[in-house]
XYZ file of C-alpha atoms in Angstrom:
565
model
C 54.774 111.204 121.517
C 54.963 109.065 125.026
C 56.491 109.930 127.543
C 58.026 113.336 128.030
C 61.277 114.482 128.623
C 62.240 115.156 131.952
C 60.102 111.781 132.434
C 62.256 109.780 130.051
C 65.827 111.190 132.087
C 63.797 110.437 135.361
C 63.456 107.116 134.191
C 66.907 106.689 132.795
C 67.978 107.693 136.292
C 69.869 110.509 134.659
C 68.548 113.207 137.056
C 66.233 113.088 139.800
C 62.713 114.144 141.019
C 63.947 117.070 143.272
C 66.439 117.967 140.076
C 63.442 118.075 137.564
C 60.983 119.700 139.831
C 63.635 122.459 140.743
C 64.431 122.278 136.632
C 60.583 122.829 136.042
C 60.292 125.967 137.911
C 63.280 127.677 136.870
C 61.925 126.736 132.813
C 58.404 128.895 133.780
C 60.139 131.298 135.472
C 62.563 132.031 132.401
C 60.717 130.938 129.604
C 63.451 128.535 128.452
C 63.333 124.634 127.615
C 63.673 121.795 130.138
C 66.966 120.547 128.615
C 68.271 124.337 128.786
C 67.473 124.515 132.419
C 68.949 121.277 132.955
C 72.085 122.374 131.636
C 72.315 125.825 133.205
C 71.673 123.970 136.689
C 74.082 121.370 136.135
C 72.126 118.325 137.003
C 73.036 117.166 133.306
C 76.329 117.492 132.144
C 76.398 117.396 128.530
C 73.986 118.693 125.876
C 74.607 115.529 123.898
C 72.756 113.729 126.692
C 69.455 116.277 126.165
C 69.957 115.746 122.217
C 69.610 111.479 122.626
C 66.975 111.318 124.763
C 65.182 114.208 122.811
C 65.795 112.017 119.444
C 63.957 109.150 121.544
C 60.996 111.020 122.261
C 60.599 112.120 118.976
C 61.594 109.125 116.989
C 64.185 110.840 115.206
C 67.709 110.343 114.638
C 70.889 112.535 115.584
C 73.522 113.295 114.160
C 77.838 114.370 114.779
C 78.160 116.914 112.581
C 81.965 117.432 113.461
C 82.566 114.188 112.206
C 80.797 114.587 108.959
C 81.805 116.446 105.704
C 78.583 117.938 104.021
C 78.299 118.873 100.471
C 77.937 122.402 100.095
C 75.493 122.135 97.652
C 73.134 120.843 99.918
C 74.136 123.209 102.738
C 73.280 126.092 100.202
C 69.551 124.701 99.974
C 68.979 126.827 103.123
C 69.627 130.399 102.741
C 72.344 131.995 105.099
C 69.863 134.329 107.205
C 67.155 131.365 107.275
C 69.876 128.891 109.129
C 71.394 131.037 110.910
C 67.966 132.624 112.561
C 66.780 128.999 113.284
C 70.512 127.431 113.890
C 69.850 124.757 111.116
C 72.164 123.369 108.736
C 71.026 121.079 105.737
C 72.919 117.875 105.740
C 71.840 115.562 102.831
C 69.060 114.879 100.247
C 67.383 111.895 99.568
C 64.939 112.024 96.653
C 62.102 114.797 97.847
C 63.363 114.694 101.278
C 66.079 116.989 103.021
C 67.623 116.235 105.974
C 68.127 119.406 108.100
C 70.141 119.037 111.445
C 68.496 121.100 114.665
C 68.669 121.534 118.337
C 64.687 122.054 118.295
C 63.191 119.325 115.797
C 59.603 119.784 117.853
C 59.320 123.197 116.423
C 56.456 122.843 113.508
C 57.191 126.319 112.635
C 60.589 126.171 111.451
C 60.112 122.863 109.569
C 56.954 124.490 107.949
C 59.287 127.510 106.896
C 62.327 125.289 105.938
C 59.595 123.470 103.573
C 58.444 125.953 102.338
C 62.030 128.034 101.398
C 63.416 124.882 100.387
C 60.317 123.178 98.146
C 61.437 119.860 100.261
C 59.832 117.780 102.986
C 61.769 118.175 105.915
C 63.575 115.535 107.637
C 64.736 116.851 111.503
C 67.946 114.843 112.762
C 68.873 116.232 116.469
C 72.006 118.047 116.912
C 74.061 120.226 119.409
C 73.417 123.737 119.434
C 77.334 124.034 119.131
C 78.046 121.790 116.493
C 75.647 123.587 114.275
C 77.094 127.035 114.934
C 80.403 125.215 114.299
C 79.003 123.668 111.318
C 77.233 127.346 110.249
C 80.932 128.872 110.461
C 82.717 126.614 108.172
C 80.362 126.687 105.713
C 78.508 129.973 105.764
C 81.047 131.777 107.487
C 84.643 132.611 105.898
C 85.882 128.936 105.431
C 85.295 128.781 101.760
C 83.846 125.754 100.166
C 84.533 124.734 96.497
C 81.609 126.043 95.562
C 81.449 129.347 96.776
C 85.165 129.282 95.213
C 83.796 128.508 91.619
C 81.383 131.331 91.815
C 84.704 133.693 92.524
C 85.242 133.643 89.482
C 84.769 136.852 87.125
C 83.803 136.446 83.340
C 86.687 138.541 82.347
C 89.056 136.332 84.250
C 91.773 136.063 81.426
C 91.839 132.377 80.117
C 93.936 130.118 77.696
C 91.380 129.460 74.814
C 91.675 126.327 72.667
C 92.422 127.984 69.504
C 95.136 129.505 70.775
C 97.854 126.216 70.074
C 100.729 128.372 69.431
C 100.505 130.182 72.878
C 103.930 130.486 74.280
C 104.863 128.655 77.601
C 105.494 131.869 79.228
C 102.152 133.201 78.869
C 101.021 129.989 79.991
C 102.977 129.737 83.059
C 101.603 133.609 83.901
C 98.002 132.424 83.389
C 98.261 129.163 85.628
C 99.966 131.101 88.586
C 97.170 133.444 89.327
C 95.455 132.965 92.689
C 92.023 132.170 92.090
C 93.189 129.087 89.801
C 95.628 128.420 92.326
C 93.221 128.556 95.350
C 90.514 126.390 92.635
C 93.070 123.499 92.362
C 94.198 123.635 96.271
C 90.698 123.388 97.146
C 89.554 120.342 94.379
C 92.643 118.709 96.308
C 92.063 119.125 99.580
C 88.085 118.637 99.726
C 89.301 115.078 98.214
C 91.125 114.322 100.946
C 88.438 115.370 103.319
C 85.986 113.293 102.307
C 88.732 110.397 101.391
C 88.172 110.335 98.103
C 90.865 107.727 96.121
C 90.755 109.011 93.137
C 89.884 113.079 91.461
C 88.539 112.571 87.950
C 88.791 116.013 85.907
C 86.851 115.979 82.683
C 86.376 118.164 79.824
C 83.455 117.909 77.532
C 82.004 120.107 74.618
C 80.751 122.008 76.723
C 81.220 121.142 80.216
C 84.140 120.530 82.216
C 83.138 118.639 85.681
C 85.239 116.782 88.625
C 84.414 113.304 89.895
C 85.525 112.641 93.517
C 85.901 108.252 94.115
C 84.694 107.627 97.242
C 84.794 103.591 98.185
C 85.230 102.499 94.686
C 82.189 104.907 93.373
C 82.246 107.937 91.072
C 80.707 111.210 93.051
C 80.666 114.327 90.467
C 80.763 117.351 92.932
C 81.191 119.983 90.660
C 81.099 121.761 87.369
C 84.262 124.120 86.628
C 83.124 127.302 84.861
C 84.213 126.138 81.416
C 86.904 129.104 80.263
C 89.067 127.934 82.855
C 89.778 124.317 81.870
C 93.325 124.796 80.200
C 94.349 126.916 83.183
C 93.247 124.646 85.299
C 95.005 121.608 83.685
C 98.051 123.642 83.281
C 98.323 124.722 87.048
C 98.469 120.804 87.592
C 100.849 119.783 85.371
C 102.933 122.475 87.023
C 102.460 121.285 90.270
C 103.509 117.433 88.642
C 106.403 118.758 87.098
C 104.998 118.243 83.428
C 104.816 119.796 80.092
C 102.826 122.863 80.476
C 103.035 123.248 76.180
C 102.043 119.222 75.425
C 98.490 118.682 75.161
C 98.652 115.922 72.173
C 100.456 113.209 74.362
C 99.803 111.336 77.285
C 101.575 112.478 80.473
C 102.563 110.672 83.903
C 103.394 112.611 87.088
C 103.102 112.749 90.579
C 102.694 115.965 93.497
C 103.879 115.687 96.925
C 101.570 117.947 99.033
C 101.699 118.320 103.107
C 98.176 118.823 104.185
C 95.790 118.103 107.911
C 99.432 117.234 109.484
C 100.385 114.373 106.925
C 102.719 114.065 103.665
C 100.368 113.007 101.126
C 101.135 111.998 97.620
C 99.106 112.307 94.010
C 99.707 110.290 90.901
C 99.215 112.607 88.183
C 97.892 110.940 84.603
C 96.972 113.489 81.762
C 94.892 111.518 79.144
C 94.107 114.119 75.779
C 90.502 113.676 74.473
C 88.456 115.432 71.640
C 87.672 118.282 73.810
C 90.375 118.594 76.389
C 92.769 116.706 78.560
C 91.035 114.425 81.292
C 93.107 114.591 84.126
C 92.755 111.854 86.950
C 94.854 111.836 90.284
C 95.355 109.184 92.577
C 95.746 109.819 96.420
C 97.898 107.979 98.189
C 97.467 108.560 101.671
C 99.579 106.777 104.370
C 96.615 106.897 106.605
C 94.519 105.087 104.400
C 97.281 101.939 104.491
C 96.132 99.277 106.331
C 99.668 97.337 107.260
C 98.077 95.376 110.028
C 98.349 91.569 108.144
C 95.326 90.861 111.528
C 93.361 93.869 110.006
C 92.918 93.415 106.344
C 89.877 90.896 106.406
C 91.046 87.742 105.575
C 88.444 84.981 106.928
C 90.071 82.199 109.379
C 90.644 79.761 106.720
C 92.306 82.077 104.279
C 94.430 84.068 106.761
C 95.731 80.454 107.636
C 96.889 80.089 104.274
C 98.136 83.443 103.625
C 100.175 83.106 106.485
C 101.472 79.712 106.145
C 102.910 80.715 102.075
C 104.427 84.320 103.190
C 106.322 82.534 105.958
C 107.814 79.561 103.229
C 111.552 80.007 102.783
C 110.656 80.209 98.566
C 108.063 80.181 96.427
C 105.938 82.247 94.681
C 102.829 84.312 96.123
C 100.639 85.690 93.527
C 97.547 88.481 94.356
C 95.150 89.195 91.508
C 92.028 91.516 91.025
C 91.480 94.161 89.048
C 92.850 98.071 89.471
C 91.427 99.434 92.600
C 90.992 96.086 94.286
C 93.286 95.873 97.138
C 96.164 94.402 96.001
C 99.195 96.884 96.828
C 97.424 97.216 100.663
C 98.064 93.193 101.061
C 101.544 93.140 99.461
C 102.490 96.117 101.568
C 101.044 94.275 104.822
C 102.756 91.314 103.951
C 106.030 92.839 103.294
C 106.181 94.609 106.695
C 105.095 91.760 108.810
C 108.794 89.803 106.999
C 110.271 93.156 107.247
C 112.906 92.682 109.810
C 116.815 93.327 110.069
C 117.428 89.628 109.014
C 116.095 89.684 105.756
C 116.731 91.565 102.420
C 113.201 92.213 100.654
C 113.859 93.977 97.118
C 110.749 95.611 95.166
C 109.883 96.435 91.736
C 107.404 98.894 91.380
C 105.439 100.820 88.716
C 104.735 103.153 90.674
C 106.037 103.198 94.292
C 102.752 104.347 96.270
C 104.510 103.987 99.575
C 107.526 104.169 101.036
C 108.084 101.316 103.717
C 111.351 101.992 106.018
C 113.587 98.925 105.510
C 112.651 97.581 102.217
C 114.841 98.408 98.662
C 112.268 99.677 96.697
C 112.486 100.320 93.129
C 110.864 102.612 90.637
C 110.313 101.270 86.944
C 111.537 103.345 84.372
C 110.877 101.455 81.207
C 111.622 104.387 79.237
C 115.612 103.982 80.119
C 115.408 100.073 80.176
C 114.823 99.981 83.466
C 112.023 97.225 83.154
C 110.463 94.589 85.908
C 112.581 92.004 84.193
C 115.572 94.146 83.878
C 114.686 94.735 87.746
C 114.347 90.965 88.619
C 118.207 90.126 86.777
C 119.579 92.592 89.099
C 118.286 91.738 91.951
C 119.258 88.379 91.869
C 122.682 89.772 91.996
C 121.778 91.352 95.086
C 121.261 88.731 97.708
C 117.789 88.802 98.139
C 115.543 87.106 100.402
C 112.351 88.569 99.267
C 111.772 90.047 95.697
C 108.199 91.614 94.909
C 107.561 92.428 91.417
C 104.725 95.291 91.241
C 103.099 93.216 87.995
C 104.026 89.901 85.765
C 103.091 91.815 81.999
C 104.841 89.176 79.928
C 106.500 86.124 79.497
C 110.175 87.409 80.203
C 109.223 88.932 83.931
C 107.176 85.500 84.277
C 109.977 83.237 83.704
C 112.477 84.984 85.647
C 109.970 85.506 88.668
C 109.445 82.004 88.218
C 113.215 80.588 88.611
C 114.240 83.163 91.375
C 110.823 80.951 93.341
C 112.486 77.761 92.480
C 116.268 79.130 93.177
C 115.464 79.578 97.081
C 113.571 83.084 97.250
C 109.789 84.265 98.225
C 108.229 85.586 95.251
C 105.147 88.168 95.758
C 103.453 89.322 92.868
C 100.506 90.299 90.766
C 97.848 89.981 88.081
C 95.004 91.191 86.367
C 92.907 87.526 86.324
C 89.046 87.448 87.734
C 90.105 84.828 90.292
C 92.312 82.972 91.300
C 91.961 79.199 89.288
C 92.339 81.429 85.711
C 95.952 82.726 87.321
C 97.428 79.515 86.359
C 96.156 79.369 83.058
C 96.919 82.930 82.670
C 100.508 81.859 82.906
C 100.472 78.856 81.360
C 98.963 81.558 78.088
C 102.236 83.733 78.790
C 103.890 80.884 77.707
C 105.212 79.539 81.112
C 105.529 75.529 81.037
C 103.024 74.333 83.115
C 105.677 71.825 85.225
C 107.451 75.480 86.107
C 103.736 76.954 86.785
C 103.014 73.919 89.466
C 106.173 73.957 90.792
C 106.771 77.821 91.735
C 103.681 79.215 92.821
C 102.527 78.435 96.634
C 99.366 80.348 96.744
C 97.193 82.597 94.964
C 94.659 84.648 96.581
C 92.278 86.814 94.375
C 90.335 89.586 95.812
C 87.612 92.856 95.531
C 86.617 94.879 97.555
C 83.073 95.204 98.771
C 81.058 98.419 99.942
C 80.114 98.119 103.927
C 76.102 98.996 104.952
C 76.121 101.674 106.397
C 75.682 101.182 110.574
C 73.606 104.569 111.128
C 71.087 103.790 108.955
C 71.314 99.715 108.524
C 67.996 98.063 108.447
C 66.369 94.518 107.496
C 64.629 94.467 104.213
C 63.272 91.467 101.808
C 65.536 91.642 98.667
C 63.944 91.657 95.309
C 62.702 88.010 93.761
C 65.045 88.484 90.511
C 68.014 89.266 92.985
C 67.757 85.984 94.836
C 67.155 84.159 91.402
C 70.378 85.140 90.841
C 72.690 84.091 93.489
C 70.014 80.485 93.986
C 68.943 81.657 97.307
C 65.561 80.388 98.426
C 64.121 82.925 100.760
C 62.113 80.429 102.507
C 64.928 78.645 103.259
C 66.634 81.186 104.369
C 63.958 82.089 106.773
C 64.240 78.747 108.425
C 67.651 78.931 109.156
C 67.220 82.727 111.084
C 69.619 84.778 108.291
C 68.679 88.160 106.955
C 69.408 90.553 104.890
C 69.983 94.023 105.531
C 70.786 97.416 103.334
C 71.574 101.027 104.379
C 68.341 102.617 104.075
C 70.458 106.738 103.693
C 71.288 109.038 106.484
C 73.583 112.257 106.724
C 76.537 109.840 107.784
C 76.442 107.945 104.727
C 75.465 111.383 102.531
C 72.331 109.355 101.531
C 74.324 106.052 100.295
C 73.612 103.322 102.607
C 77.085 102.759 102.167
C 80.170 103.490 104.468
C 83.818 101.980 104.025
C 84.576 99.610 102.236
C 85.537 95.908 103.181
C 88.319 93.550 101.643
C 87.217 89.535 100.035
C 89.278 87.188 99.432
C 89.543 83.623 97.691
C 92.688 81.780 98.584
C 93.596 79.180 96.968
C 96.799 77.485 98.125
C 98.830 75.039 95.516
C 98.469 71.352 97.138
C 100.148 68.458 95.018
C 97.047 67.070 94.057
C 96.829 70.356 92.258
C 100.250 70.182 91.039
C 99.588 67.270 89.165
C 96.229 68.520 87.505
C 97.967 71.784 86.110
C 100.914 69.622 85.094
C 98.273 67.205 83.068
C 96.780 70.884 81.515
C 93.516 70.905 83.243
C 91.267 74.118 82.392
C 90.830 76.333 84.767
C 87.231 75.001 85.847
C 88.623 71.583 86.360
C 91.433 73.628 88.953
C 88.398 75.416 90.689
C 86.886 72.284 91.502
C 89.475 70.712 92.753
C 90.312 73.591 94.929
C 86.575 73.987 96.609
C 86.616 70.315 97.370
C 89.841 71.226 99.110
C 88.033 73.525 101.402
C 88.368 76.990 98.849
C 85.572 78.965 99.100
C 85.041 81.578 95.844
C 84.842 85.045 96.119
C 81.042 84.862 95.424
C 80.689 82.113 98.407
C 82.741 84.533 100.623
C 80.481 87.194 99.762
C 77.394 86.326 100.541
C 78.870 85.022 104.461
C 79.551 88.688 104.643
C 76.169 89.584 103.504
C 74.521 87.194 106.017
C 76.629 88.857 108.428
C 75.215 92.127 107.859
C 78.545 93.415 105.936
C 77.318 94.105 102.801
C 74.368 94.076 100.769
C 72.861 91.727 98.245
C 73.738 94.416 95.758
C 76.939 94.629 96.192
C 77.176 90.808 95.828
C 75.669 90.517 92.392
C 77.774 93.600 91.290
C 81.461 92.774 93.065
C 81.496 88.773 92.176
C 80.393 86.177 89.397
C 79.956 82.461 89.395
């Protein structure tokens, strides 16, 4: 075990040998532990101190369990008299193993029983005796997870069966206002935005209906719904986005504007019907989550050079592509507010609005009316614009007009669905935009993804698999020589077993030089374009991907997942 505590906080020169010696006595003479006396006698100040160096001298790790949100699934693994009698809490799984925080990891005896109750090897991570009462309140005590909601429930709890088509909005409204379905929903909503979740996937099945929380870009299912209540459930929601309660054949937009931890947060609402039921999915659009610092989002030196050399042309066009979930509204947003002063007019068209930004026009699509992005784009031209961002360029129409307000003196931002960022200019050339007009408008493109951060808790150095390597042509020896490694997140409570936390942002920018001009102008494919561009100092998004995974970012995985050649 080495050396022992009072030795190890000797040596640390966090108390002294009169202070341990006086520490010593008073521990025999009370029957308590060393850190205990410690505390009582105030030589050390803070039980956080005893908890570090007791995870030292027992090789063990600790944990904050204030800052963590466990899943109550796991906390259940532990029965209510067991944790509270030992003041343990069960924090994650991992395969066979369970990670159980304490304040007394030596203890064989209550890792013996914990193994025993639990049919898991035990795992001790060191944590305040506080925090775990803290931690044994919320979820044992009369804080009510989602779980222990579910199980509410009675089986004669009157429901909206699906055979019942010609039941009358009235009778639905009555069934959807009752206040276990509407404490069910509140709490689906609002353990999402604990955990950050981006996205709540609701999901009906033949015989199943389950929710799917996305937590940085990755599908979670945390629960199963008891099954009679999925068209009560769907129907409290499409109350609460202003929606047809009676519709189920249709597809369905909304949003819900909820205030919740101190913060306005709002929920796009889409309502999708299946075989078996409507799948509901809602995005969360958190202000807290939007990253408006332009220093902040990622960019590498050479592309934040570029980046900020386009937004600050007096016209032009600046075009962002990736696929949903990628990034792309975060860096128009960013860019937006660092031109967003009283001297300049910035007009967006949106489909949706996700944010509100004080000082920019921003308009909400309604194609349903007319009110389209190129119905948008004519009127703002009659608006004196400086800036115009168009949410999307979906056809040829939007693209031409975007185009000629970038050659007519006004910065253009907008965006794509294109895999990177050489295929954007053929990707407008196939919407039927000449290619002179394509050269001639558009100043920089910058493609991007986001990649999934190793986790720092539990980051470690590992060999990656031969096939893995084979796959990006890295040559391990050579990598050797040169001192770069590789890491992953090996799992730890922090992570909830991942070996992932956060997410990071990659980009590939590739600015519009007039050697360029003249090879879209001449048609060149867009392999011919990505050449052209690297030997002009581009790097891909694969290339920029695995820097970040030499820097201990991100993982090989995450590499041959996020980004092709």
């Amino acid at each position: 075990m080495g050396l022992k505590l009072g030795e190890m906080l000797l040596k640390a020169g966090k108390i002294t040998n009169e202070q341990l010696e006086e520490a010593l006595k008073e521990q025999k003479s009370h029957g308590e532990k060393l850190g205990e006396a410690l505390l009582r006698l105030g030589y050390i100040k803070d039980d956080n101190v005893i908890n570090e160096f007791l995870a030292k001298q027992l090789n063990i790790g600790t944990v904050k369990l204030n800052d963590l949100e466990l899943d109550p699934d796991i906390v259940n693994l532990i029965p209510i008299d067991i944790a509270q009698k030992f003041s343990v809490i069960a924090t994650i799984r991992v395969g066979k193993v369970l990670f159980v925080a304490t304040n007394d990891p030596g203890n064989v005896f209550v890792m013996d029983t914990l193994k025993f109750v639990t049919g898991y090897e035990i795992q001790p991570v060191m944590s305040s005796k506080e925090a775990i009462g803290d931690a044994l309140d919320k979820y044992y005590g009369t804080t009510e997870s989602l779980s222990e909601i579910v199980d509410e429930f009675s089986e004669d709890l009157e429901v909206i069966e699906e055979e019942e088509e010609d039941v009358s909005e009235s009778e639905l409204q009555k069934a959807v206002q009752d206040k276990p379905i509407v404490k069910l929903v509140n709490s689906i909503i609002l353990n999402a935005i604990k955990i950050k979740a981006s996205d709540i996937h609701m999901e009906i099945y033949e015989k199943r209906f389950r929710v799917r929380y996305r937590v940085d870009g990755v599908l979670r299912e945390v629960s199963h719904l008891p099954y009679g209540l999925r068209f009560a459930v769907v129907s409290r929601i499409k109350i609460l986005a202003k929606l047809n309660i009676s519709e189920r054949r249709m597809p369905q937009d909304g949003r819900i504007k909820i205030h919740a931890f101190g913060r306005s947060i709002d929920l796009r609402v889409s309502i999708l019907p299946c075989i078996f039921g409507e799948k509901i999915v809602m995005r969360l659009l958190d202000p807290e989550s939007l990253m408006l610092d332009m220093s902040k989002l990622g960019f590498p030196p050479h592309a934040q050079k570029s980046f900020d050399k386009a937004i600050h042309m007096p016209f032009g066009m600046i075009l962002v592509t990736g696929p949903t979930g990628s990034g792309k509204t975060t860096t128009l947003y960013s860019a937006m507010q660092s031109l967003n002063t009283p001297d300049v007019n910035i007009m967006t068209a949106e489909d949706p609005v996700e944010f509100n930004l004080d000082g920019i026009n921003q308009v909400q699509m309604h194609s349903e009316i007319g009110l389209t992005f190129s119905a948008a784009l004519r009127s703002f031209l009659r608006q004196d614009p400086n800036i115009i961002l168009v949410g999307e360029i979906r056809d040829a129409e939007t693209a031409d007009i975007a185009v000629k307000a970038a050659l007519t003196g006004h910065l253009v931002f907008s965006t794509l669905h294109t895999n990177d960022a050489p295929s954007t200019i053929t990707r407008l050339i196939d919407m039927g935009l000449p290619p002179f007009l394509a050269a001639s408008a558009v100043r920089l493109i910058v493609a991007q993804r986001l990649l999934r951060r190793v986790c720092k808790d539990c980051k470690e150095e590992y060999t990656p698999e031969p096939e893995q390597l084979e796959i990006l042509g890295i040559d391990l020896e050579e990598v050797k020589e040169k001192g770069l490694k590789f890491y992953h997140g090996r799992g730890c409570p922090t992570c909830s077993g991942t070996g992932y936390k956060g997410r990071i942002a990659l980009f590939e920018a590739m600015p519009i030089t007039k050697e360029l001009q003249k090879l879209i102008i001449e048609g060149a494919s867009a392999l011919e374009i990505e050449e052209l561009a690297s030997q002009q100092g581009m790097k891909t998004l694969r290339q920029e991907a695995i820097d970040r995974m030499f820097e201990g970012i991100t993982s090989i995985e995450q590499v041959i997942t996020e980004t092709t050649d």
